Amino acid sequence: MASARATPAALGDRGAAAVRVWHDAFQPPLVGTEARLNPSLAQSIIDILERGILTSPGCVSTVKRALIFDATTPVFSCIGGSAHNILGLLENERPFDVVLPYDDDLPRVPGAEIVPFAALQNTLTSYMARSLNLLDLVTRLVDKPVVHLDAPPPVGDEAFILKNLEPAFMERSPNARIAHPVLRLKLYRMHSHIMRTRCADLGIDFIASPPDVTNEGGFLRAEFFGENATHANAAYGSLVLEQIKHVMVGGDARESTT
Amino acid sequence: MNRHPYEDIPPHARWRLAMSGPREEVDPVVSFGVRIDRGTKVVTAGSCFAQHIARHLRENGYTALTTEAAHPLISSQAADFGYALYAARYGNIYTARQLVQLFNRAYGSFTPLEDVWHDDRGGLIDPFRPQVQPGGFPSTGEYRADREQHFAAVRRAFEESDVIVFTLGLTEAWSHAVDGAVFPVCPGVAGGVFDPTVHRFLNFTADEVAGDLRTFAMRLRAVNARCKIVLTVSPVPLVATASDSHVLVATTLSKSILRVAVERAAQEIENVHYFPSYEIITGSHAGGQYFASDRRSVTEEGVRHVMRLFFAHATDAQDFSPTVPAQTASSLDLAEEVVRAHCDEELLDR
């Protein structure tokens, strides 16, 4: 794929993990690579998407100009990654559960009603629409490899979540409780599945979260907890960088998946 | 001057008086033994025509009991996934035998041998409600979990209802030759594989339908002694017949059998009542105007006539507020508003 001297570009609207990749992990530069960010890129594309003027040649060229990197440089997408938390980090007034066809051995949430998988997946996909559209747009506009990095796994520790919950969640539902961890894990996996499927449709590589960051239950290990309930930390970002480096030196992106 | 029994009959008993007005003023309901107020919990079940009763009850502030509602997160997809049509997600129930079977399955006294179908893309289809899950259930785990949840909702519907309105649609059905399970639609149409050595065509007689209604009433009373049963016959003709008859002749036979069986049930079983929606739609006063251009689908105007009389005779409503489709809708649109009722039977025509 790209040479070791090439410049990786990361883009996306994901929070701490992506920011770590952008700001911390790339500073100082990766060994053998020069990191470069374009923090306004994602927002400019989102703005264009939201204004609905994609058909304007001028706007398309603007986006293309914004995406000018080394011609052989892969673009690493950190797009999206929060929709599953919006859907189910807090316990719903009608606690629900879902059976994942690809993980149907996961336990049931006690006392929760089963929601049809296909219907819930449609709902989550609609929550992810902006991210999916953005990924689609980037893939169409750049003439270079695009690799999507999956979001970090969920935190299982309810006490940590309660202590570090982002204000936006509490503002929305001040008295809400944290959803059952099994549901949160299922929604994360559904989110990953949707993104992985879209990547396959777009012909781009999908890199799952780094191996060994989860405990036996599938939740993020405590040493990778971030500053808040939904993000990972710099140590997690370093492992993602290893995945990026692997791709940058010509490795198969899929080899770095779990 | 000779005296005879017809001298003093009431106006409703004399055709010239009862049937000479405009079609929308014809009212064949003489007395109706069920009263529904806004707190009465009504469960509806039956053929596709039954869906309109629950819809109009809800939209007029009455309690169409729902024991298996779509979760708010998927509410925009509720109709596609078989919610919001009836109390629970049981789909259309065309025959009285199916109704008895649903009761028995929900309470665990009957488990059909042919209990799941597999479609070409790996989806699992519930043979007894083949259209509630677009694309089928994606896993056995979900299929079983959903079935368990569904049966619990069915039991609650039977046990908590004050009134059950059941609309009989068909006498023709397909059954499993070994255990007698009846399917809402012929195997092979909406899933499954038709096997002529296993799947048997039935055309229920009036005795059989009346017997099934009696069995259902008896079993219902065992779990809910106070519940009243309202029977109606769907005016919608058969979309197709598996008999040797012309579909019109088969329809007449089927509806006649249902009408006789329902009459017997209403006469012989305590707290069972008949509401004449069939006559309101098909009577000569309507001149066929309550059917759309396909001569089968009931128009919204016809449904409104039925529901206006239902509200007038069964409820304390001062005014019936029909659900009126968009004002710009053409008459064809109005007809299609009814066609959009979810009907498994329609699949026979594809």
Coordinates of C-alpha atoms in Angstrom, one line a residue:
Chain A
M1 CA 0.0 0.0 0.0
A2 CA 1.6 3.3 1.0
S3 CA 5.3 3.8 1.6
A4 CA 6.6 4.3 5.1
R5 CA 7.3 7.9 4.2
A6 CA 3.8 8.6 3.2
T7 CA 1.5 10.8 5.3
P8 CA -1.5 9.2 6.8
A9 CA -4.6 11.3 7.0
A10 CA -7.2 10.8 9.7
L11 CA -10.6 12.3 9.4
G12 CA -13.8 11.9 11.3
D13 CA -16.0 13.3 13.9
R14 CA -15.3 10.8 16.6
G15 CA -14.3 12.1 19.9
A16 CA -11.4 11.3 22.2
A17 CA -10.0 8.2 20.4
A18 CA -9.9 10.0 17.1
V19 CA -8.6 13.1 18.6
R20 CA -5.8 11.1 20.3
V21 CA -4.9 9.7 16.9
W22 CA -4.9 13.2 15.5
H23 CA -3.3 15.3 18.1
D24 CA -1.5 13.2 20.6
A25 CA -0.4 10.0 19.0
F26 CA 0.8 11.8 15.8
Q27 CA 2.8 14.2 17.9
P28 CA 5.7 13.6 17.9
P29 CA 5.4 12.1 14.4
L30 CA 5.2 8.4 13.9
V31 CA 8.5 6.8 13.3
G32 CA 9.1 6.8 9.6
T33 CA 6.0 8.8 8.8
E34 CA 5.0 12.3 9.0
A35 CA 1.6 12.8 10.5
R36 CA -0.7 15.5 9.3
L37 CA -4.1 16.5 10.3
N38 CA -6.9 18.3 8.7
P39 CA -9.2 19.0 11.6
S40 CA -11.5 21.2 9.6
L41 CA -12.0 18.6 6.9
A42 CA -14.7 16.6 8.5
Q43 CA -16.7 19.6 9.5
S44 CA -16.5 21.1 6.1
I45 CA -17.7 17.9 4.5
I46 CA -20.5 17.6 7.0
D47 CA -21.5 21.2 6.4
I48 CA -21.7 20.5 2.7
L49 CA -23.8 17.4 3.4
E50 CA -26.1 19.2 5.6
R51 CA -26.6 22.0 3.1
G52 CA -27.5 19.4 0.5
I53 CA -25.6 21.0 -2.3
L54 CA -23.5 18.1 -3.2
T55 CA -24.4 18.3 -6.8
S56 CA -22.7 21.7 -7.1
P57 CA -19.4 21.1 -9.0
G58 CA -17.8 23.9 -7.0
C59 CA -18.6 22.3 -3.7
V60 CA -17.3 18.9 -4.9
S61 CA -14.1 20.5 -6.0
T62 CA -13.8 22.2 -2.6
V63 CA -14.0 18.9 -0.9
K64 CA -11.6 17.4 -3.2
R65 CA -9.1 20.2 -2.6
A66 CA -9.6 19.6 1.1
L67 CA -8.7 16.0 0.7
I68 CA -5.4 16.6 -1.1
F69 CA -2.8 14.5 0.5
D70 CA 0.0 12.4 -0.8
A71 CA -1.5 10.6 -3.7
T72 CA -0.6 7.2 -2.3
T73 CA -1.6 8.0 1.3
P74 CA -4.5 6.0 2.7
V75 CA -7.2 7.9 4.4
F76 CA -8.1 6.5 7.8
S77 CA -11.7 7.1 8.7
C78 CA -12.7 7.7 12.3
I79 CA -16.1 8.7 11.1
G80 CA -19.0 8.1 13.5
G81 CA -18.9 5.8 16.4
S82 CA -21.4 7.2 18.8
A83 CA -24.8 6.2 17.4
H84 CA -25.0 3.1 19.5
N85 CA -24.4 5.1 22.6
I86 CA -27.1 7.6 21.7
L87 CA -29.5 4.7 21.1
G88 CA -28.8 2.8 24.2
L89 CA -26.2 4.0 26.7
L90 CA -29.0 5.1 29.0
E91 CA -31.7 2.7 30.0
N92 CA -34.8 3.2 27.8
E93 CA -38.1 3.8 29.6
R94 CA -39.1 0.5 28.0
P95 CA -36.1 -1.6 28.6
F96 CA -35.3 -3.6 25.5
D97 CA -33.1 -6.4 24.3
V98 CA -32.2 -7.8 20.9
V99 CA -30.9 -11.1 19.7
L100 CA -27.9 -10.6 17.3
P101 CA -27.9 -13.3 14.6
Y102 CA -24.1 -13.2 14.5
D103 CA -23.8 -13.3 18.4
D104 CA -26.8 -15.1 19.4
D105 CA -25.0 -16.8 22.3
L106 CA -24.9 -13.4 24.2
P107 CA -27.2 -13.6 27.2
R108 CA -30.6 -12.0 27.4
V109 CA -31.2 -8.7 29.3
P110 CA -33.4 -9.8 32.3
G111 CA -36.9 -8.6 32.0
A112 CA -36.4 -6.6 28.9
E113 CA -38.6 -7.0 25.8
I114 CA -37.2 -8.4 22.6
V115 CA -37.2 -5.9 19.7
P116 CA -36.9 -7.4 16.3
F117 CA -33.2 -7.4 15.2
A118 CA -34.0 -6.2 11.7
A119 CA -36.2 -3.3 12.9
L120 CA -33.6 -2.2 15.5
Q121 CA -30.8 -2.4 13.0
N122 CA -32.9 -0.1 10.7
T123 CA -33.2 2.3 13.5
L124 CA -29.5 2.3 14.4
T125 CA -28.7 2.6 10.7
S126 CA -30.8 5.7 10.5
Y127 CA -29.0 7.1 13.6
M128 CA -25.8 6.5 11.6
A129 CA -27.0 8.0 8.4
R130 CA -24.8 11.1 8.5
S131 CA -21.7 9.1 9.2
L132 CA -22.5 6.5 6.6
N133 CA -23.1 9.2 4.0
L134 CA -19.9 10.9 4.9
L135 CA -18.0 7.7 4.6
D136 CA -19.6 7.1 1.2
L137 CA -18.7 10.7 0.1
V138 CA -15.1 10.4 1.1
T139 CA -14.8 7.0 -0.6
R140 CA -16.2 8.5 -3.8
L141 CA -14.1 11.6 -3.8
V142 CA -10.6 10.3 -3.0
D143 CA -8.5 8.3 -5.4
K144 CA -6.6 6.6 -2.6
P145 CA -7.2 3.8 -0.2
V146 CA -9.7 4.4 2.5
V147 CA -9.5 2.4 5.7
H148 CA -12.2 2.7 8.4
L149 CA -11.2 2.3 12.1
D150 CA -13.9 0.9 14.3
A151 CA -15.0 2.7 17.4
P152 CA -13.7 1.5 20.8
P153 CA -15.7 -1.2 22.6
P154 CA -18.1 -0.2 25.3
V155 CA -17.2 0.2 29.0
G156 CA -18.8 -2.4 31.1
D157 CA -18.2 -0.7 34.4
E158 CA -21.4 1.0 35.3
A159 CA -19.9 2.9 38.2
F160 CA -17.3 4.4 35.9
I161 CA -19.9 5.3 33.4
L162 CA -22.0 7.1 36.0
K163 CA -19.0 9.0 37.3
N164 CA -17.8 10.0 33.9
L165 CA -20.9 10.4 31.9
E166 CA -20.8 13.2 29.4
P167 CA -23.0 16.1 30.4
A168 CA -25.0 15.8 27.2
F169 CA -26.5 12.5 28.3
M170 CA -27.5 13.8 31.7
E171 CA -29.0 16.9 30.2
R172 CA -31.2 14.8 28.1
S173 CA -32.3 12.4 30.8
P174 CA -31.2 13.6 34.3
N175 CA -32.7 10.7 36.1
A176 CA -31.9 8.0 33.6
R177 CA -30.1 4.9 34.6
I178 CA -27.3 3.2 32.6
A179 CA -28.6 0.5 30.3
H180 CA -27.7 -3.1 31.0
P181 CA -24.1 -3.8 29.9
V182 CA -25.2 -6.7 27.7
L183 CA -27.5 -4.4 25.7
R184 CA -24.7 -1.9 25.3
L185 CA -22.4 -4.6 24.1
K186 CA -25.0 -5.8 21.6
L187 CA -25.6 -2.3 20.3
Y188 CA -21.9 -1.7 19.9
R189 CA -21.6 -5.0 17.9
M190 CA -24.6 -4.0 15.8
H191 CA -22.9 -0.7 15.1
S192 CA -19.7 -2.4 14.1
H193 CA -21.6 -4.8 11.9
I194 CA -23.4 -2.0 10.1
M195 CA -20.2 -0.1 9.5
R196 CA -18.3 -3.3 8.5
T197 CA -21.1 -4.1 6.0
R198 CA -21.1 -0.6 4.6
C199 CA -17.3 -0.7 4.2
A200 CA -17.6 -4.0 2.3
D201 CA -20.2 -2.4 0.1
L202 CA -17.9 0.5 -0.6
G203 CA -14.9 -1.8 -1.2
I204 CA -12.9 -0.3 1.6
D205 CA -11.1 -2.0 4.5
F206 CA -12.5 -2.1 8.0
I207 CA -10.2 -2.4 11.0
A208 CA -11.9 -3.7 14.1
S209 CA -10.8 -2.4 17.5
P210 CA -7.3 -3.7 18.5
P211 CA -7.1 -7.2 19.9
D212 CA -6.6 -7.5 23.6
V213 CA -8.4 -4.3 24.5
T214 CA -11.4 -6.2 25.8
N215 CA -12.0 -8.4 28.8
E216 CA -13.6 -11.9 28.5
G217 CA -17.0 -10.3 28.5
G218 CA -16.2 -8.2 25.4
F219 CA -16.0 -4.9 27.2
L220 CA -13.1 -2.4 27.2
R221 CA -10.5 -3.2 29.7
A222 CA -10.1 -0.6 32.5
E223 CA -6.6 0.5 31.4
F224 CA -8.1 1.8 28.2
F225 CA -10.9 3.8 29.8
G226 CA -10.9 7.4 28.5
E227 CA -11.8 10.7 30.2
N228 CA -15.5 10.0 29.9
A229 CA -18.0 7.1 29.6
T230 CA -17.9 6.6 25.9
H231 CA -14.3 7.1 24.8
A232 CA -11.0 5.3 25.1
N233 CA -7.7 6.8 26.1
A234 CA -4.3 7.5 24.6
A235 CA -3.1 4.0 25.3
Y236 CA -6.0 2.7 23.2
G237 CA -5.1 5.3 20.5
S238 CA -1.5 3.9 20.5
L239 CA -2.8 0.5 19.7
V240 CA -4.9 2.0 16.9
L241 CA -1.7 3.7 15.6
E242 CA 0.0 0.3 15.5
Q243 CA -2.8 -0.8 13.3
I244 CA -2.4 2.2 11.1
K245 CA 1.4 1.7 11.0
H246 CA 0.7 -1.9 9.9
V247 CA -1.3 -0.7 7.0
M248 CA 1.1 2.1 6.2
V249 CA 4.0 -0.4 5.7
G250 CA 1.9 -2.4 3.4
G251 CA 0.2 -4.9 5.7
D252 CA -3.2 -6.1 5.0
A253 CA -5.7 -4.1 7.0
R254 CA -7.7 -7.2 7.7
E255 CA -4.7 -8.7 9.5
S256 CA -4.9 -6.1 12.1
T257 CA -8.5 -6.9 12.9
T258 CA -9.5 -9.0 15.8
Chain B
M1 CA -110.5 -8.7 7.6
N2 CA -107.8 -11.4 8.1
R3 CA -105.1 -10.7 10.7
H4 CA -101.6 -12.0 10.0
P5 CA -98.1 -11.7 11.6
Y6 CA -96.8 -9.2 9.1
E7 CA -99.4 -6.5 9.8
D8 CA -97.6 -5.1 12.8
I9 CA -94.0 -5.8 12.0
P10 CA -91.6 -2.9 12.7
P11 CA -90.3 -0.8 9.8
H12 CA -86.9 -2.4 9.9
A13 CA -88.6 -5.7 9.0
R14 CA -90.2 -4.4 5.9
W15 CA -87.9 -4.1 2.8
R16 CA -89.8 -1.2 1.3
L17 CA -89.4 0.9 4.4
A18 CA -86.0 -0.3 5.6
M19 CA -84.2 -0.3 2.3
S20 CA -85.6 2.5 0.2
G21 CA -83.4 5.3 1.5
P22 CA -80.0 6.4 0.4
R23 CA -77.4 3.7 0.8
E24 CA -75.6 5.5 3.6
E25 CA -78.7 5.6 5.7
V26 CA -79.5 1.9 5.6
D27 CA -79.0 0.5 9.1
P28 CA -79.6 -3.2 9.5
V29 CA -78.6 -3.3 13.2
V30 CA -81.8 -3.8 15.1
S31 CA -80.4 -4.5 18.5
F32 CA -76.9 -5.1 19.7
G33 CA -76.1 -6.5 23.0
V34 CA -72.7 -5.1 23.6
R35 CA -71.9 -1.6 24.9
I36 CA -68.4 -0.2 24.7
D37 CA -67.3 2.8 26.5
R38 CA -63.9 4.5 26.5
G39 CA -62.6 2.2 29.2
T40 CA -63.8 -1.0 27.6
K41 CA -60.8 -3.1 26.5
V42 CA -61.5 -4.3 23.0
V43 CA -59.4 -6.9 21.3
T44 CA -59.8 -7.4 17.6
A45 CA -58.8 -10.4 15.5
G46 CA -59.7 -11.9 12.2
S47 CA -59.3 -11.3 8.5
C48 CA -57.9 -8.2 7.1
F49 CA -61.2 -6.4 7.4
A50 CA -60.9 -6.7 11.1
Q51 CA -57.9 -4.3 11.1
H52 CA -60.3 -1.4 10.4
I53 CA -62.2 -1.9 13.6
A54 CA -59.2 -1.5 15.8
R55 CA -58.0 1.5 13.8
H56 CA -61.3 3.3 14.1
L57 CA -61.7 2.5 17.8
R58 CA -58.3 4.0 18.5
E59 CA -58.8 7.0 16.4
N60 CA -62.1 7.8 18.2
G61 CA -60.6 7.5 21.7
Y62 CA -61.6 4.0 22.5
T63 CA -59.4 1.3 24.0
A64 CA -58.3 -1.1 21.3
L65 CA -56.2 -3.2 23.7
T66 CA -52.6 -3.6 22.7
T67 CA -50.6 -6.2 24.5
E68 CA -47.7 -6.4 22.1
A69 CA -46.9 -2.8 20.9
A70 CA -43.9 -1.8 18.9
H71 CA -41.1 -0.4 21.0
P72 CA -40.9 3.4 20.5
L73 CA -37.5 3.0 18.9
I74 CA -39.1 1.1 16.0
S75 CA -42.4 2.8 15.9
S76 CA -42.0 4.1 12.4
Q77 CA -41.7 0.4 11.2
A78 CA -44.6 -0.9 13.3
A79 CA -46.9 -1.8 10.5
D80 CA -44.2 -3.5 8.5
F81 CA -43.4 -5.7 11.5
G82 CA -47.0 -6.6 12.2
Y83 CA -47.6 -4.3 15.1
A84 CA -50.5 -2.0 15.6
L85 CA -52.9 -4.1 13.5
Y86 CA -54.3 -6.2 16.3
A87 CA -53.8 -6.6 20.1
A88 CA -50.8 -8.7 19.6
R89 CA -48.6 -9.5 16.6
Y90 CA -50.6 -12.5 15.5
G91 CA -51.4 -11.3 12.0
N92 CA -54.6 -12.2 10.2
I93 CA -56.7 -15.0 11.4
Y94 CA -59.0 -16.1 8.6
T95 CA -60.8 -19.1 10.1
A96 CA -62.3 -20.0 13.4
R97 CA -60.0 -23.0 13.5
Q98 CA -57.1 -20.7 13.4
L99 CA -58.4 -18.8 16.4
V100 CA -58.8 -21.9 18.5
Q101 CA -55.3 -22.9 17.4
L102 CA -53.8 -19.6 18.4
F103 CA -55.4 -20.0 21.8
N104 CA -54.1 -23.5 22.2
R105 CA -50.6 -22.6 21.1
A106 CA -50.4 -19.6 23.4
Y107 CA -51.4 -21.7 26.4
G108 CA -49.1 -24.6 25.4
S109 CA -51.7 -27.2 24.7
F110 CA -50.7 -27.5 21.0
T111 CA -47.4 -27.4 19.3
P112 CA -47.6 -27.9 15.6
L113 CA -45.2 -30.3 13.9
E114 CA -44.5 -27.8 11.1
D115 CA -43.6 -24.9 13.3
V116 CA -41.0 -23.0 11.2
W117 CA -40.3 -22.3 7.5
H118 CA -37.0 -21.4 6.0
D119 CA -36.8 -19.0 3.1
D120 CA -34.3 -18.9 0.3
R121 CA -32.2 -16.3 2.1
G122 CA -31.9 -18.1 5.4
G123 CA -34.8 -16.2 7.1
L124 CA -37.1 -18.1 9.5
I125 CA -40.7 -17.7 8.7
D126 CA -43.4 -18.3 11.3
P127 CA -46.0 -20.4 9.4
F128 CA -48.8 -19.0 11.5
R129 CA -48.0 -15.3 11.0
P130 CA -45.9 -15.3 7.8
Q131 CA -46.0 -11.6 7.2
V132 CA -45.1 -10.1 10.6
Q133 CA -41.3 -10.2 10.0
P134 CA -40.0 -8.8 6.7
G135 CA -37.3 -11.1 5.5
G136 CA -38.1 -13.6 8.2
F137 CA -36.4 -13.9 11.6
P138 CA -32.6 -13.9 11.2
S139 CA -31.8 -16.4 13.8
T140 CA -33.3 -19.3 15.7
G141 CA -32.6 -17.5 19.0
E142 CA -34.7 -14.5 18.0
Y143 CA -37.4 -16.7 16.6
R144 CA -37.8 -18.6 19.8
A145 CA -37.5 -15.5 22.0
D146 CA -40.0 -13.6 20.0
R147 CA -42.4 -16.5 19.9
E148 CA -42.3 -16.7 23.7
Q149 CA -42.9 -13.0 24.1
H150 CA -45.7 -13.1 21.5
F151 CA -47.5 -15.9 23.2
A152 CA -47.3 -14.1 26.5
A153 CA -48.9 -11.1 24.8
V154 CA -51.6 -13.3 23.3
R155 CA -52.5 -14.7 26.7
R156 CA -52.7 -11.2 28.2
A157 CA -55.0 -10.1 25.3
F158 CA -57.4 -13.0 26.0
E159 CA -57.3 -12.6 29.7
E160 CA -57.5 -8.8 29.9
S161 CA -60.1 -8.1 27.2
D162 CA -63.7 -7.1 27.9
V163 CA -64.8 -7.6 24.3
I164 CA -63.2 -9.6 21.5
V165 CA -64.3 -8.7 18.0
F166 CA -63.6 -11.6 15.7
T167 CA -64.1 -11.2 11.9
L168 CA -64.3 -14.5 10.1
G169 CA -63.0 -14.3 6.6
L170 CA -62.7 -17.8 5.0
T171 CA -63.8 -21.4 5.2
E172 CA -61.0 -22.6 2.9
A173 CA -57.8 -23.4 4.6
W174 CA -54.7 -25.6 4.3
S175 CA -53.8 -27.9 7.1
H176 CA -51.1 -30.4 8.1
A177 CA -52.3 -33.9 7.4
V178 CA -50.8 -35.3 10.6
D179 CA -51.6 -32.9 13.4
G180 CA -54.3 -30.8 11.7
A181 CA -52.5 -27.5 12.1
V182 CA -54.1 -24.9 9.9
F183 CA -52.1 -22.2 8.1
P184 CA -53.3 -18.7 7.3
V185 CA -51.9 -19.0 3.8
C186 CA -51.1 -22.1 1.8
P187 CA -47.5 -23.4 2.4
G188 CA -45.3 -22.3 -0.5
V189 CA -47.0 -19.0 -0.9
A190 CA -45.4 -16.8 1.8
G191 CA -42.8 -19.4 2.9
G192 CA -42.4 -23.1 3.3
V193 CA -42.7 -25.8 0.7
F194 CA -46.0 -27.1 -0.5
D195 CA -46.1 -30.9 -0.2
P196 CA -49.3 -32.4 -1.5
T197 CA -48.7 -35.5 0.6
V198 CA -48.6 -33.4 3.8
H199 CA -50.7 -30.4 3.1
R200 CA -54.4 -30.9 2.9
F201 CA -57.1 -28.6 1.6
L202 CA -60.0 -28.0 3.9
N203 CA -63.3 -26.3 3.3
F204 CA -65.0 -26.0 6.6
T205 CA -68.7 -26.7 6.9
A206 CA -71.1 -24.6 9.0
D207 CA -71.0 -27.3 11.6
E208 CA -67.3 -27.2 11.8
V209 CA -67.1 -23.4 12.0
A210 CA -69.8 -23.2 14.6
G211 CA -68.1 -26.0 16.6
D212 CA -64.8 -24.1 16.5
L213 CA -66.5 -20.9 17.7
R214 CA -68.0 -22.9 20.5
T215 CA -64.7 -24.4 21.5
F216 CA -63.1 -20.9 21.4
A217 CA -65.8 -19.4 23.5
M218 CA -65.5 -22.2 26.1
R219 CA -61.7 -21.9 26.3
L220 CA -61.8 -18.2 26.5
R221 CA -64.3 -18.3 29.3
A222 CA -62.0 -20.5 31.2
V223 CA -59.4 -17.7 31.4
N224 CA -61.8 -14.7 31.2
A225 CA -65.3 -15.4 32.2
R226 CA -66.7 -11.8 31.7
C227 CA -65.4 -11.3 28.1
K228 CA -68.0 -10.8 25.4
I229 CA -67.5 -11.9 21.8
V230 CA -68.6 -10.0 18.8
L231 CA -68.6 -11.9 15.5
T232 CA -68.6 -10.3 12.1
V233 CA -68.2 -11.8 8.6
S234 CA -65.7 -10.2 6.3
P235 CA -67.4 -8.9 3.1
V236 CA -64.2 -9.3 1.2
P237 CA -64.5 -12.0 -1.4
L238 CA -61.9 -14.8 -1.7
V239 CA -58.9 -13.7 -3.6
A240 CA -58.6 -17.2 -5.0
T241 CA -60.2 -20.6 -4.4
A242 CA -58.6 -24.0 -4.2
S243 CA -61.9 -25.7 -4.8
D244 CA -63.2 -26.7 -8.2
S245 CA -65.7 -23.9 -8.2
H246 CA -65.7 -20.5 -9.9
V247 CA -64.3 -18.0 -7.4
L248 CA -67.6 -16.2 -7.2
V249 CA -69.5 -19.4 -6.4
A250 CA -66.8 -20.4 -3.9
T251 CA -67.1 -16.9 -2.3
T252 CA -70.8 -17.2 -2.0
L253 CA -70.5 -20.7 -0.4
S254 CA -67.8 -19.6 2.0
K255 CA -69.6 -16.4 3.2
S256 CA -72.9 -18.3 3.4
I257 CA -71.3 -20.9 5.6
L258 CA -69.7 -18.3 7.8
R259 CA -72.9 -16.4 8.1
V260 CA -74.9 -19.5 9.2
A261 CA -72.2 -20.6 11.6
V262 CA -72.0 -17.1 13.2
E263 CA -75.7 -17.0 13.5
R264 CA -75.8 -20.3 15.3
A265 CA -73.0 -19.2 17.6
A266 CA -74.8 -16.0 18.4
Q267 CA -78.0 -17.9 19.1
E268 CA -76.6 -20.7 21.1
I269 CA -73.6 -19.3 23.0
E270 CA -74.1 -16.9 25.9
N271 CA -72.5 -13.5 25.4
V272 CA -71.8 -14.0 21.7
H273 CA -73.2 -11.3 19.4
Y274 CA -73.3 -10.7 15.7
F275 CA -72.7 -7.4 14.0
P276 CA -73.8 -7.2 10.3
S277 CA -70.9 -5.5 8.6
Y278 CA -71.1 -8.1 5.9
E279 CA -74.7 -7.0 5.0
I280 CA -73.8 -3.3 5.2
I281 CA -71.2 -3.7 2.6
T282 CA -72.7 -6.4 0.3
G283 CA -76.4 -5.5 0.5
S284 CA -78.1 -4.4 -2.7
H285 CA -78.6 -0.9 -1.2
A286 CA -74.9 -0.4 -1.8
G287 CA -75.2 -1.3 -5.4
G288 CA -71.7 -2.5 -5.4
Q289 CA -70.5 1.0 -4.6
Y290 CA -68.7 -0.1 -1.5
F291 CA -66.3 -2.2 -3.5
A292 CA -63.4 -0.7 -5.4
S293 CA -62.9 -1.2 -9.1
D294 CA -61.4 -4.7 -8.5
R295 CA -64.9 -5.7 -7.1
R296 CA -63.2 -7.0 -4.1
S297 CA -61.5 -4.3 -2.0
V298 CA -63.9 -2.5 0.3
T299 CA -63.8 1.3 -0.1
E300 CA -63.1 3.6 2.8
E301 CA -66.7 4.9 2.3
G302 CA -68.0 1.4 3.0
V303 CA -65.8 1.0 6.0
R304 CA -67.0 4.3 7.4
H305 CA -70.6 3.1 7.0
V306 CA -69.8 0.0 9.0
M307 CA -67.9 1.9 11.7
R308 CA -70.5 4.7 11.9
L309 CA -73.2 2.1 12.7
F310 CA -70.9 0.2 15.0
F311 CA -70.2 3.3 17.0
A312 CA -73.9 4.2 17.0
H313 CA -75.1 0.9 18.3
A314 CA -72.1 -0.3 20.5
T315 CA -70.7 2.9 22.0
D316 CA -71.7 5.9 23.9
A317 CA -70.2 8.1 21.2
Q318 CA -72.2 11.2 20.3
D319 CA -70.5 11.5 16.9
F320 CA -68.3 9.1 15.0
S321 CA -65.3 10.8 13.6
P322 CA -64.1 8.7 10.7
T323 CA -60.6 8.7 9.6
V324 CA -60.6 10.6 6.4
P325 CA -57.7 10.1 4.1
A326 CA -56.1 13.2 2.5
Q327 CA -58.7 15.5 1.1
T328 CA -57.0 15.6 -2.2
A329 CA -57.2 11.8 -2.6
S330 CA -59.1 10.5 -5.5
S331 CA -61.7 7.8 -5.2
L332 CA -59.1 5.3 -6.3
D333 CA -56.9 6.5 -3.5
L334 CA -59.7 6.0 -1.1
A335 CA -60.1 2.5 -2.3
E336 CA -56.5 1.8 -2.0
E337 CA -56.6 3.1 1.6
V338 CA -58.5 0.0 2.4
V339 CA -56.4 -2.3 0.2
R340 CA -53.4 -1.3 2.3
A341 CA -54.8 -3.5 5.1
H342 CA -52.2 -6.2 5.6
C343 CA -53.6 -9.4 4.0
D344 CA -51.7 -12.6 3.8
E345 CA -54.4 -13.8 1.4
E346 CA -53.4 -11.2 -1.2
L347 CA -50.3 -13.3 -1.7
L348 CA -52.3 -15.9 -3.5
D349 CA -52.8 -13.4 -6.3
R350 CA -49.1 -12.7 -7.0

